[in-house]
PDB file of C-alpha atoms in Angstrom:
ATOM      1  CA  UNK A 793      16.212  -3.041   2.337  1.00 70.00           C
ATOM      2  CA  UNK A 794      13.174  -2.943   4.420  1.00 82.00           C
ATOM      3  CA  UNK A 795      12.182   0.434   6.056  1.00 91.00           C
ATOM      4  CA  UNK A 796       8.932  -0.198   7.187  1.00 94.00           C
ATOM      5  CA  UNK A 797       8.812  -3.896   9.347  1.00 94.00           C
ATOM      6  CA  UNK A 798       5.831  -5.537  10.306  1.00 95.00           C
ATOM      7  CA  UNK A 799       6.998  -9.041  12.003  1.00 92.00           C
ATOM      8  CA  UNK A 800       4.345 -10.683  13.031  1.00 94.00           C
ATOM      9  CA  UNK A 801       2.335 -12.255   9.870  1.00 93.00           C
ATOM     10  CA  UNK A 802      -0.576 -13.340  11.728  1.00 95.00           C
ATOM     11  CA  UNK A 803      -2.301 -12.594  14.802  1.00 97.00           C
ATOM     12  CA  UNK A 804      -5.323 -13.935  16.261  1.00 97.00           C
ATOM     13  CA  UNK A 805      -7.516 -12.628  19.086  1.00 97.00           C
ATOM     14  CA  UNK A 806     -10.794 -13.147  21.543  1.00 97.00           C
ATOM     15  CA  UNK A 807     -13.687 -11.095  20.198  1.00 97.00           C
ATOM     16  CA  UNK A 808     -13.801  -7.859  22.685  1.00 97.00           C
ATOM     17  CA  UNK A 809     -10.494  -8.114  23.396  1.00 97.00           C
ATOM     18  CA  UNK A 810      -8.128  -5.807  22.472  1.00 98.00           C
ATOM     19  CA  UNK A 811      -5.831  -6.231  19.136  1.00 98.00           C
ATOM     20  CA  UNK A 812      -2.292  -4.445  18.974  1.00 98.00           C
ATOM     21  CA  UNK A 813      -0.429  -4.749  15.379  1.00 98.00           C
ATOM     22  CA  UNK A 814       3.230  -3.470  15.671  1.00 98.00           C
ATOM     23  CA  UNK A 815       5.194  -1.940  13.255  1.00 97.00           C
ATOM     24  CA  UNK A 816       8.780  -0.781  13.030  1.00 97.00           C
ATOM     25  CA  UNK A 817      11.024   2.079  10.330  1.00 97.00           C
ATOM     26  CA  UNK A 818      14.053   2.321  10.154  1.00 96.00           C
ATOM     27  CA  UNK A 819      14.085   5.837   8.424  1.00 93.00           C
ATOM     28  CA  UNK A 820      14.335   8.729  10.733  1.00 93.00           C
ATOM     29  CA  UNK A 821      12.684  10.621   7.940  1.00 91.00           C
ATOM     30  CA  UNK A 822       9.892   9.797   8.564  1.00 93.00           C
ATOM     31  CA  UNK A 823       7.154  11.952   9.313  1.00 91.00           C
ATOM     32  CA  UNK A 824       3.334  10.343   8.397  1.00 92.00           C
ATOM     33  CA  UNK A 825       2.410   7.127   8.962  1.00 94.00           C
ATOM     34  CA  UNK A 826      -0.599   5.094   8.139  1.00 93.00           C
ATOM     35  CA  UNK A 827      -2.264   2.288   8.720  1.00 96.00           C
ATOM     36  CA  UNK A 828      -4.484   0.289   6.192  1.00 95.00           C
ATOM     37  CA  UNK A 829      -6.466  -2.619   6.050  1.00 96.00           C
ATOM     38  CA  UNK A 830      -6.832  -5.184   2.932  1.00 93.00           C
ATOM     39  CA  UNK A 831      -9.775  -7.734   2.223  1.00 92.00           C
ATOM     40  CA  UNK A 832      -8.937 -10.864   0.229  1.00 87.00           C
ATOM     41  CA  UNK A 833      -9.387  -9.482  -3.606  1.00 82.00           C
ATOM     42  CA  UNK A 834      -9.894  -5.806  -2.609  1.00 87.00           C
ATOM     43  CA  UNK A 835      -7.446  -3.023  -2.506  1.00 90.00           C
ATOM     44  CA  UNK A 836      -6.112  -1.593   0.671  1.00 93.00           C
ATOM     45  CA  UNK A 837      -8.050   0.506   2.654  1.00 93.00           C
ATOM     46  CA  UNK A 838      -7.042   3.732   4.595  1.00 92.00           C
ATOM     47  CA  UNK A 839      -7.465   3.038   8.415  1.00 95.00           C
ATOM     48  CA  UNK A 840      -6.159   5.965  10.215  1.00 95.00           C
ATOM     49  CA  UNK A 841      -2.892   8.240  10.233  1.00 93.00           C
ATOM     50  CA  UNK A 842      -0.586  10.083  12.726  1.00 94.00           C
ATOM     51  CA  UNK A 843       1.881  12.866  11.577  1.00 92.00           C
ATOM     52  CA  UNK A 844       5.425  12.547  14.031  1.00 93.00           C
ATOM     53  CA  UNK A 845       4.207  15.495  15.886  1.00 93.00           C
ATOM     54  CA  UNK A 846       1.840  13.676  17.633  1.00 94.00           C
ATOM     55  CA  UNK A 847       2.238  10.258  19.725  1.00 95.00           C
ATOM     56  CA  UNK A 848      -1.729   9.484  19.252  1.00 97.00           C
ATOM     57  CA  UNK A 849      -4.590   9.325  17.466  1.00 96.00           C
ATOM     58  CA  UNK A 850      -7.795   7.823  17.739  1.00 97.00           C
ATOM     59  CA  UNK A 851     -10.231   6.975  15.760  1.00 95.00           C
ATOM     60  CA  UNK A 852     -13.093   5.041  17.621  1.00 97.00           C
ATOM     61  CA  UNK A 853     -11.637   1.483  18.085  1.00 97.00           C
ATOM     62  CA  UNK A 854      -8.727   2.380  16.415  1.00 98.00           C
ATOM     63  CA  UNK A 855      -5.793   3.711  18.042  1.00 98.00           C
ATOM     64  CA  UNK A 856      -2.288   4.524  16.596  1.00 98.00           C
ATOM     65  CA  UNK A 857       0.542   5.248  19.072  1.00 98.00           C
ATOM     66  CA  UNK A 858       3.825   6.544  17.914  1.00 97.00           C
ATOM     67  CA  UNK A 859       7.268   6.056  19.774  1.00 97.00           C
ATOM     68  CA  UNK A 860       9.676   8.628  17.622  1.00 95.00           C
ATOM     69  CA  UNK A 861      12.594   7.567  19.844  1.00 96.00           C
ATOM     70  CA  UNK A 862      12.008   3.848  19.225  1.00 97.00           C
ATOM     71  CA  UNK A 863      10.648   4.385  15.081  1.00 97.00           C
ATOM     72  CA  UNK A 864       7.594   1.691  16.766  1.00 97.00           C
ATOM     73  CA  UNK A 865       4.299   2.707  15.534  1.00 97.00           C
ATOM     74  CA  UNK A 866       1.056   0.252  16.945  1.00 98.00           C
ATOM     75  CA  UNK A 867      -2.688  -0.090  15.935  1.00 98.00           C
ATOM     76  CA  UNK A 868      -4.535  -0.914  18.964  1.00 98.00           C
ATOM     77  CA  UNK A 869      -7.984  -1.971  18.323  1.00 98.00           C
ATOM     78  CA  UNK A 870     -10.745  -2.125  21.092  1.00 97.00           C
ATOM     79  CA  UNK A 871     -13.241  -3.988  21.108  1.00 97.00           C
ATOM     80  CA  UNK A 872     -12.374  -6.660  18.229  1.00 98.00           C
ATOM     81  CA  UNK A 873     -14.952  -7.756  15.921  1.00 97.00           C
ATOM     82  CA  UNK A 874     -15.186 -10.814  13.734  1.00 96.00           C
ATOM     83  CA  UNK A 875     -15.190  -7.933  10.826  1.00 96.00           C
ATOM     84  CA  UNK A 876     -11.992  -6.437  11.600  1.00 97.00           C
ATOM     85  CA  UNK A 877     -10.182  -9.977  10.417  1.00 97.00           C
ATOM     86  CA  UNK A 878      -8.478  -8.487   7.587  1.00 97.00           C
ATOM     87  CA  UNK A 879      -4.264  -8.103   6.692  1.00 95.00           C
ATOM     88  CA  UNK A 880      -3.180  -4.543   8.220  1.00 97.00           C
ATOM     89  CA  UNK A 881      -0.311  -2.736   6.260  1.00 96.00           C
ATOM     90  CA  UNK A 882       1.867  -0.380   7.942  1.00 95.00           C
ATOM     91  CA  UNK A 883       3.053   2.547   5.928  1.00 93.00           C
ATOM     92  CA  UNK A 884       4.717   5.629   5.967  1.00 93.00           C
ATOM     93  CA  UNK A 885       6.339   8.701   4.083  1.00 89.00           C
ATOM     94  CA  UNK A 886       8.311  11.656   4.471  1.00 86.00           C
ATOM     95  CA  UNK A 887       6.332  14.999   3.753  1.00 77.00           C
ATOM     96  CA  UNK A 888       9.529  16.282   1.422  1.00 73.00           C
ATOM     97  CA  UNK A 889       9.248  12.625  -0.539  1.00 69.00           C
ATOM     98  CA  UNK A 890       7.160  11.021  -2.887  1.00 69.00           C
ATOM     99  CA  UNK A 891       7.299   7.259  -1.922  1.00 79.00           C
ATOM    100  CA  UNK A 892       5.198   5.463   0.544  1.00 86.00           C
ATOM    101  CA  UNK A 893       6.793   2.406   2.211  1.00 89.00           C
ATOM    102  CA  UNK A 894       4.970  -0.403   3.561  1.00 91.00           C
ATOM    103  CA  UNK A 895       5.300  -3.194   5.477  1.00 92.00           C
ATOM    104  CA  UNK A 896       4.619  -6.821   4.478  1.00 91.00           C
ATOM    105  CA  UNK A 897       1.300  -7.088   6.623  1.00 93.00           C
ATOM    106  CA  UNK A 898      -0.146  -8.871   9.705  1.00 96.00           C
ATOM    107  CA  UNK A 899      -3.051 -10.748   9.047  1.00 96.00           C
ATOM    108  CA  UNK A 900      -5.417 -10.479  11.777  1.00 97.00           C
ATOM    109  CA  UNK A 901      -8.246 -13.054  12.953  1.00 98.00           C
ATOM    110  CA  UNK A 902     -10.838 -12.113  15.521  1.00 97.00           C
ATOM    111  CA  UNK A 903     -12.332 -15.362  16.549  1.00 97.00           C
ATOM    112  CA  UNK A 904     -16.145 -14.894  17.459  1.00 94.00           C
TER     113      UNK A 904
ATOM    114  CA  UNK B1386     -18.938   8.244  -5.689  1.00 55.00           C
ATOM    115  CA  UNK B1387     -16.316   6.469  -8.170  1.00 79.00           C
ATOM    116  CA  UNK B1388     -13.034   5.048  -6.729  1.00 91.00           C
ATOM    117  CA  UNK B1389      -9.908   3.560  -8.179  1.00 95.00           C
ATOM    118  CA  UNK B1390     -10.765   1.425 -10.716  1.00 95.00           C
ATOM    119  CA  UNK B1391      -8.566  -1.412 -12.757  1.00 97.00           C
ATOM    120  CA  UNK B1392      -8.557  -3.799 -15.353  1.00 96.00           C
ATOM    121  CA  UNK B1393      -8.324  -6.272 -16.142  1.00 97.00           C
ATOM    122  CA  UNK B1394      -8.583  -8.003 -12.936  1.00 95.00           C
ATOM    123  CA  UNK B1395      -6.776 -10.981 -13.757  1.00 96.00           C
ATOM    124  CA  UNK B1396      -4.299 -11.397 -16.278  1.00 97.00           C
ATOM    125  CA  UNK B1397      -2.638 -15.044 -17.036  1.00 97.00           C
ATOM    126  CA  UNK B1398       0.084 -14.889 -19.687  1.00 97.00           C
ATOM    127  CA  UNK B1399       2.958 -16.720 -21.357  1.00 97.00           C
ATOM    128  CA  UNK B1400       6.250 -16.053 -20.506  1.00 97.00           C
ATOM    129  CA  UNK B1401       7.489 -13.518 -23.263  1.00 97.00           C
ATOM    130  CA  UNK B1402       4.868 -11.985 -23.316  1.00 97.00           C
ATOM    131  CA  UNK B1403       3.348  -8.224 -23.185  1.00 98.00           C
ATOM    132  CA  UNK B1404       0.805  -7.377 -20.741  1.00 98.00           C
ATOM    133  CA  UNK B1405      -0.892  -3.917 -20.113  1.00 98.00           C
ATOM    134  CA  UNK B1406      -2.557  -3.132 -16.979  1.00 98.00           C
ATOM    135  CA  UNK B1407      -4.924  -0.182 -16.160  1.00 97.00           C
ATOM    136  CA  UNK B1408      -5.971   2.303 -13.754  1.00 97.00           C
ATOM    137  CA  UNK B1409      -8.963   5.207 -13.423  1.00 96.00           C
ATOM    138  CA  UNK B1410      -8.299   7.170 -10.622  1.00 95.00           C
ATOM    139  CA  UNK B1411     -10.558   9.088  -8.268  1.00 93.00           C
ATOM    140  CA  UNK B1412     -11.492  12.058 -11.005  1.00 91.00           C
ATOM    141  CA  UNK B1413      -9.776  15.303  -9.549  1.00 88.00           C
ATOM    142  CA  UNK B1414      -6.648  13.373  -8.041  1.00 90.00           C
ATOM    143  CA  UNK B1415      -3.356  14.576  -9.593  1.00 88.00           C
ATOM    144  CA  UNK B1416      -1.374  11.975  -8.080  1.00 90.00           C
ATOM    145  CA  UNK B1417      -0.840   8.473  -8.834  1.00 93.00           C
ATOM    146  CA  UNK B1418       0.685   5.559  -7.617  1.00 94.00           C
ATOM    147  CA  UNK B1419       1.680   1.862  -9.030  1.00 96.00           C
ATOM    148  CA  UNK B1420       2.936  -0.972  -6.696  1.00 95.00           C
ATOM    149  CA  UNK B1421       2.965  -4.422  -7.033  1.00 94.00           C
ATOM    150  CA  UNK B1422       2.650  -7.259  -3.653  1.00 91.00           C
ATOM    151  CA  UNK B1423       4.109 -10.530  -4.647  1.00 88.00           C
ATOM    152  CA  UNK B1424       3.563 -13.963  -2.710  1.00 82.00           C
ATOM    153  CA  UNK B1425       4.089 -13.144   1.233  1.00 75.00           C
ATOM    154  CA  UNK B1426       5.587  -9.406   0.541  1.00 79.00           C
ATOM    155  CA  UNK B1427       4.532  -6.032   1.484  1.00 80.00           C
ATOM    156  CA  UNK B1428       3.461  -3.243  -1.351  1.00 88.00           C
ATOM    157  CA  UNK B1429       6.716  -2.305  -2.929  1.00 89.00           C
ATOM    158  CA  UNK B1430       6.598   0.769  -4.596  1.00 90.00           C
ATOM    159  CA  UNK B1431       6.683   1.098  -8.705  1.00 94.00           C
ATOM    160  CA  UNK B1432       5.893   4.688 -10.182  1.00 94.00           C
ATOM    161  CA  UNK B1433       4.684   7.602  -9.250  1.00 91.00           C
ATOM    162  CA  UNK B1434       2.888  10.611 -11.008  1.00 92.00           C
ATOM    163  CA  UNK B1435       2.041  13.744  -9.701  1.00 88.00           C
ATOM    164  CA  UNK B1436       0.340  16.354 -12.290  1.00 84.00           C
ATOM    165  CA  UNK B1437       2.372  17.396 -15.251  1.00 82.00           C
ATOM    166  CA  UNK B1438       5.647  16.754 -13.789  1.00 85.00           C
ATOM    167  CA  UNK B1439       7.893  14.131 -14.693  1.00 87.00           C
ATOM    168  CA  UNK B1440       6.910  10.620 -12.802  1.00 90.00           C
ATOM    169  CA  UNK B1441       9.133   9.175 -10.118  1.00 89.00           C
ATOM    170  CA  UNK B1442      10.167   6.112 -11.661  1.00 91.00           C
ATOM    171  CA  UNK B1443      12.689   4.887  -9.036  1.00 88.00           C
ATOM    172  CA  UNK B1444      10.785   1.587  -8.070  1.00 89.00           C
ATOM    173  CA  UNK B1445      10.787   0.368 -11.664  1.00 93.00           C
ATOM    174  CA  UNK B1446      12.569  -3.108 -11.521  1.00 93.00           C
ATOM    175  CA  UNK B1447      13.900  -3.023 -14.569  1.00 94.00           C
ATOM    176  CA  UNK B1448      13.728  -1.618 -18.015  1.00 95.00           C
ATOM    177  CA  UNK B1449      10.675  -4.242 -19.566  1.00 97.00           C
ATOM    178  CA  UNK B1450       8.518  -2.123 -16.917  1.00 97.00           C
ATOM    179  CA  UNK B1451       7.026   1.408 -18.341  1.00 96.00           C
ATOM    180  CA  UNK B1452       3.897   3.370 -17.467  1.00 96.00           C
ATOM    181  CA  UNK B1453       2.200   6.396 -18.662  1.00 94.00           C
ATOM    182  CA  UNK B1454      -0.436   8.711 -17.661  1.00 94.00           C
ATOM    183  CA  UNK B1455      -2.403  10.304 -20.265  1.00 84.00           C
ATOM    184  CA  UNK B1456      -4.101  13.519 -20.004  1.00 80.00           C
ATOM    185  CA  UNK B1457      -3.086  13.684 -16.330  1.00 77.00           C
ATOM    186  CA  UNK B1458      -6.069  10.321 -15.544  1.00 89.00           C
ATOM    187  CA  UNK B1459      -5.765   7.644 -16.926  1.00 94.00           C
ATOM    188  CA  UNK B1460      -2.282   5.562 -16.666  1.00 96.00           C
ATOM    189  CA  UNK B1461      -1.533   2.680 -18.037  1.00 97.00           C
ATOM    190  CA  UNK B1462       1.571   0.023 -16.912  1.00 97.00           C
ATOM    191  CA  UNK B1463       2.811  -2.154 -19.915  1.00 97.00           C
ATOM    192  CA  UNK B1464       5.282  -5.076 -18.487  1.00 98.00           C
ATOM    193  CA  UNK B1465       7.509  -6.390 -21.750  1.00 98.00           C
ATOM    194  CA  UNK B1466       8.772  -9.911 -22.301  1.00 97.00           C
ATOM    195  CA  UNK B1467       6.904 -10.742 -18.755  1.00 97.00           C
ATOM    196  CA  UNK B1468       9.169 -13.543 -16.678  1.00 97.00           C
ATOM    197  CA  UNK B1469       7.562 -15.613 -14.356  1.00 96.00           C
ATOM    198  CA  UNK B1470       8.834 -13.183 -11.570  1.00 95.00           C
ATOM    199  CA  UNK B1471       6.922 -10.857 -12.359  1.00 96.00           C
ATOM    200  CA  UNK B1472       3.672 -12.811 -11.344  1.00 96.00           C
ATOM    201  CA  UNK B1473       2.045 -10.235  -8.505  1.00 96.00           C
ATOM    202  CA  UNK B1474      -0.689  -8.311  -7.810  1.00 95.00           C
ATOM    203  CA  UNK B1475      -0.810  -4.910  -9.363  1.00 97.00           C
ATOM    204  CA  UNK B1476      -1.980  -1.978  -7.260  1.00 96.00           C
ATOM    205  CA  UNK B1477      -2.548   1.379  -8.596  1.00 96.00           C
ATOM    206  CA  UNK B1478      -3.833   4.147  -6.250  1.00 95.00           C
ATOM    207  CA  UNK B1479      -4.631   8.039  -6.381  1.00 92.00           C
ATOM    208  CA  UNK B1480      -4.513  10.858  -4.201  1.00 88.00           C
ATOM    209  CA  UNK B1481      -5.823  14.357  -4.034  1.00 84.00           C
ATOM    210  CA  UNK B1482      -1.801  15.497  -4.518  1.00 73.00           C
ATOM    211  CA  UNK B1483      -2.213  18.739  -2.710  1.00 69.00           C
ATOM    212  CA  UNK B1484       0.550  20.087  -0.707  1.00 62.00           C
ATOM    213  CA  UNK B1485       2.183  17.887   2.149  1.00 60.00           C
ATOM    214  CA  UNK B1486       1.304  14.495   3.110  1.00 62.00           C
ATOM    215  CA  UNK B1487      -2.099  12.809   1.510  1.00 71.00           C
ATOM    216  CA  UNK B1488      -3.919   9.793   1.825  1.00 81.00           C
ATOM    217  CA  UNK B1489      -3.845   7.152  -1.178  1.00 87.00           C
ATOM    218  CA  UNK B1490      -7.349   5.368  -2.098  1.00 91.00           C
ATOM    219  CA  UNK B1491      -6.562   1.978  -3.549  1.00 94.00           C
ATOM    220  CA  UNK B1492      -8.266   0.123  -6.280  1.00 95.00           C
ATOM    221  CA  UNK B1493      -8.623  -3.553  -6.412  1.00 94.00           C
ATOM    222  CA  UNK B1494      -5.404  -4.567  -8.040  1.00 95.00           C
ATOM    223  CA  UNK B1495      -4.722  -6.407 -11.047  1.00 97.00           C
ATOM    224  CA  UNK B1496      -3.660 -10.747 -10.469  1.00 96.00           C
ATOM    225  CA  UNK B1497      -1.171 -11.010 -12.908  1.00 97.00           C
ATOM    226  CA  UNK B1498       0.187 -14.429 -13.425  1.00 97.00           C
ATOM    227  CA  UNK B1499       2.618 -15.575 -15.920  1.00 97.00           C
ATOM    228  CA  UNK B1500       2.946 -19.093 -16.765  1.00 95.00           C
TER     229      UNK B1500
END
């Protein structure tokens, strides 16, 4: 069974608009959640984070909002740029576990 | 600075056959992680190491799948009598283990195809 829930696949936005990727647990758990990014034949790379006792976090064009009530987590990302196309995985863990669970990815296209 | 590295990077193989995959994590990082992303999935979760304690092994699919970490760096995931199924990409990742929640670094992944 799916805990983490990503379900859009694909996405495709204006460059300098703005880019939100969604993301849904199930898990109540759940207390750290990250966001990663993956370029065709590369490993994922860490994005940014937010621990449940927050509801944001940014990170220059990168935003992560959390909704504890609604387990929604989003990536906001302002301006796009042609070099944030890339597949964005939704993950997240609980601080007393071992596992991280991630979602199935949204691939993101920034058209120039 | 050095980050997660594997090998090989692609792997194509009979069915029935063994394969070995492996992964150098970040030096320093107690932790350890193997997942695998098939065809239109998300990372599912494999193994996990953390020091000297005894690995987590509750994503293992079934029992052809093994892995082992040798002198707490290098770990190594052997797949027996590989099925078609098992075709994926191979992810291993580290992180610094220390107390709470940390970050994983990724390496490239392993293509592992069996024919």
């Amino acid at each position: 069974d799916q805990q983490v829930k990503q379900n859009s696949p694909s996405l495709s936005v204006q460059e300098g608009r703005i880019s939100i990727l969604n993301c849904d647990y199930t898990n109540s758990m759940f207390d750290y959640f990250l966001w990663y990014k993956k370029y065709p034949a590369e490993g994922p790379t860490f994005l940014i984070s937010i621990s449940s006792i927050k509801d944001k976090n940014e990170d220059g064009r990168f935003t992560v909002f959390l909704n504890k009530s609604a387990k929604h987590l989003s990536l906001h990302i302002v301006p796009s740029q042609p070099g944030d196309s890339a597949v964005y995985f939704c993950a997240a863990s609980s601080s007393t576990g071992n596992q991280f669970y991630f979602g199935t990815g949204t691939s993101l296209t920034v058209i120039p | 600075g050095a980050g997660v590295s594997q090998s090989p990077s692609n792997k194509v193989t009979e069915k029935g056959k063994d394969v070995e995959l492996r992964c150098d994590p970040i030096s320093g990082h107690t932790a350890l992680y193997w997942y695998r992303q098939s065809l239109g999935q998300g990372l599912e979760f494999l193994i996990y190491f953390q020091g000297n304690s005894a690995p987590d092994k509750s994503g293992l699919p079934s029992d052809r799948f093994s892995a082992e970490r040798t002198g707490g760096s290098v770990s190594t995931l052997t797949i027996q009598r590989t099925q078609q199924e098992d075709s994926a990409v191979y992810l291993c990742a580290s992180s610094p283990g220390l107390a709470g929640v940390n970050t994983q670094y990724f390496g490239p992944g392993t293509r592992l195809t069996v024919l």
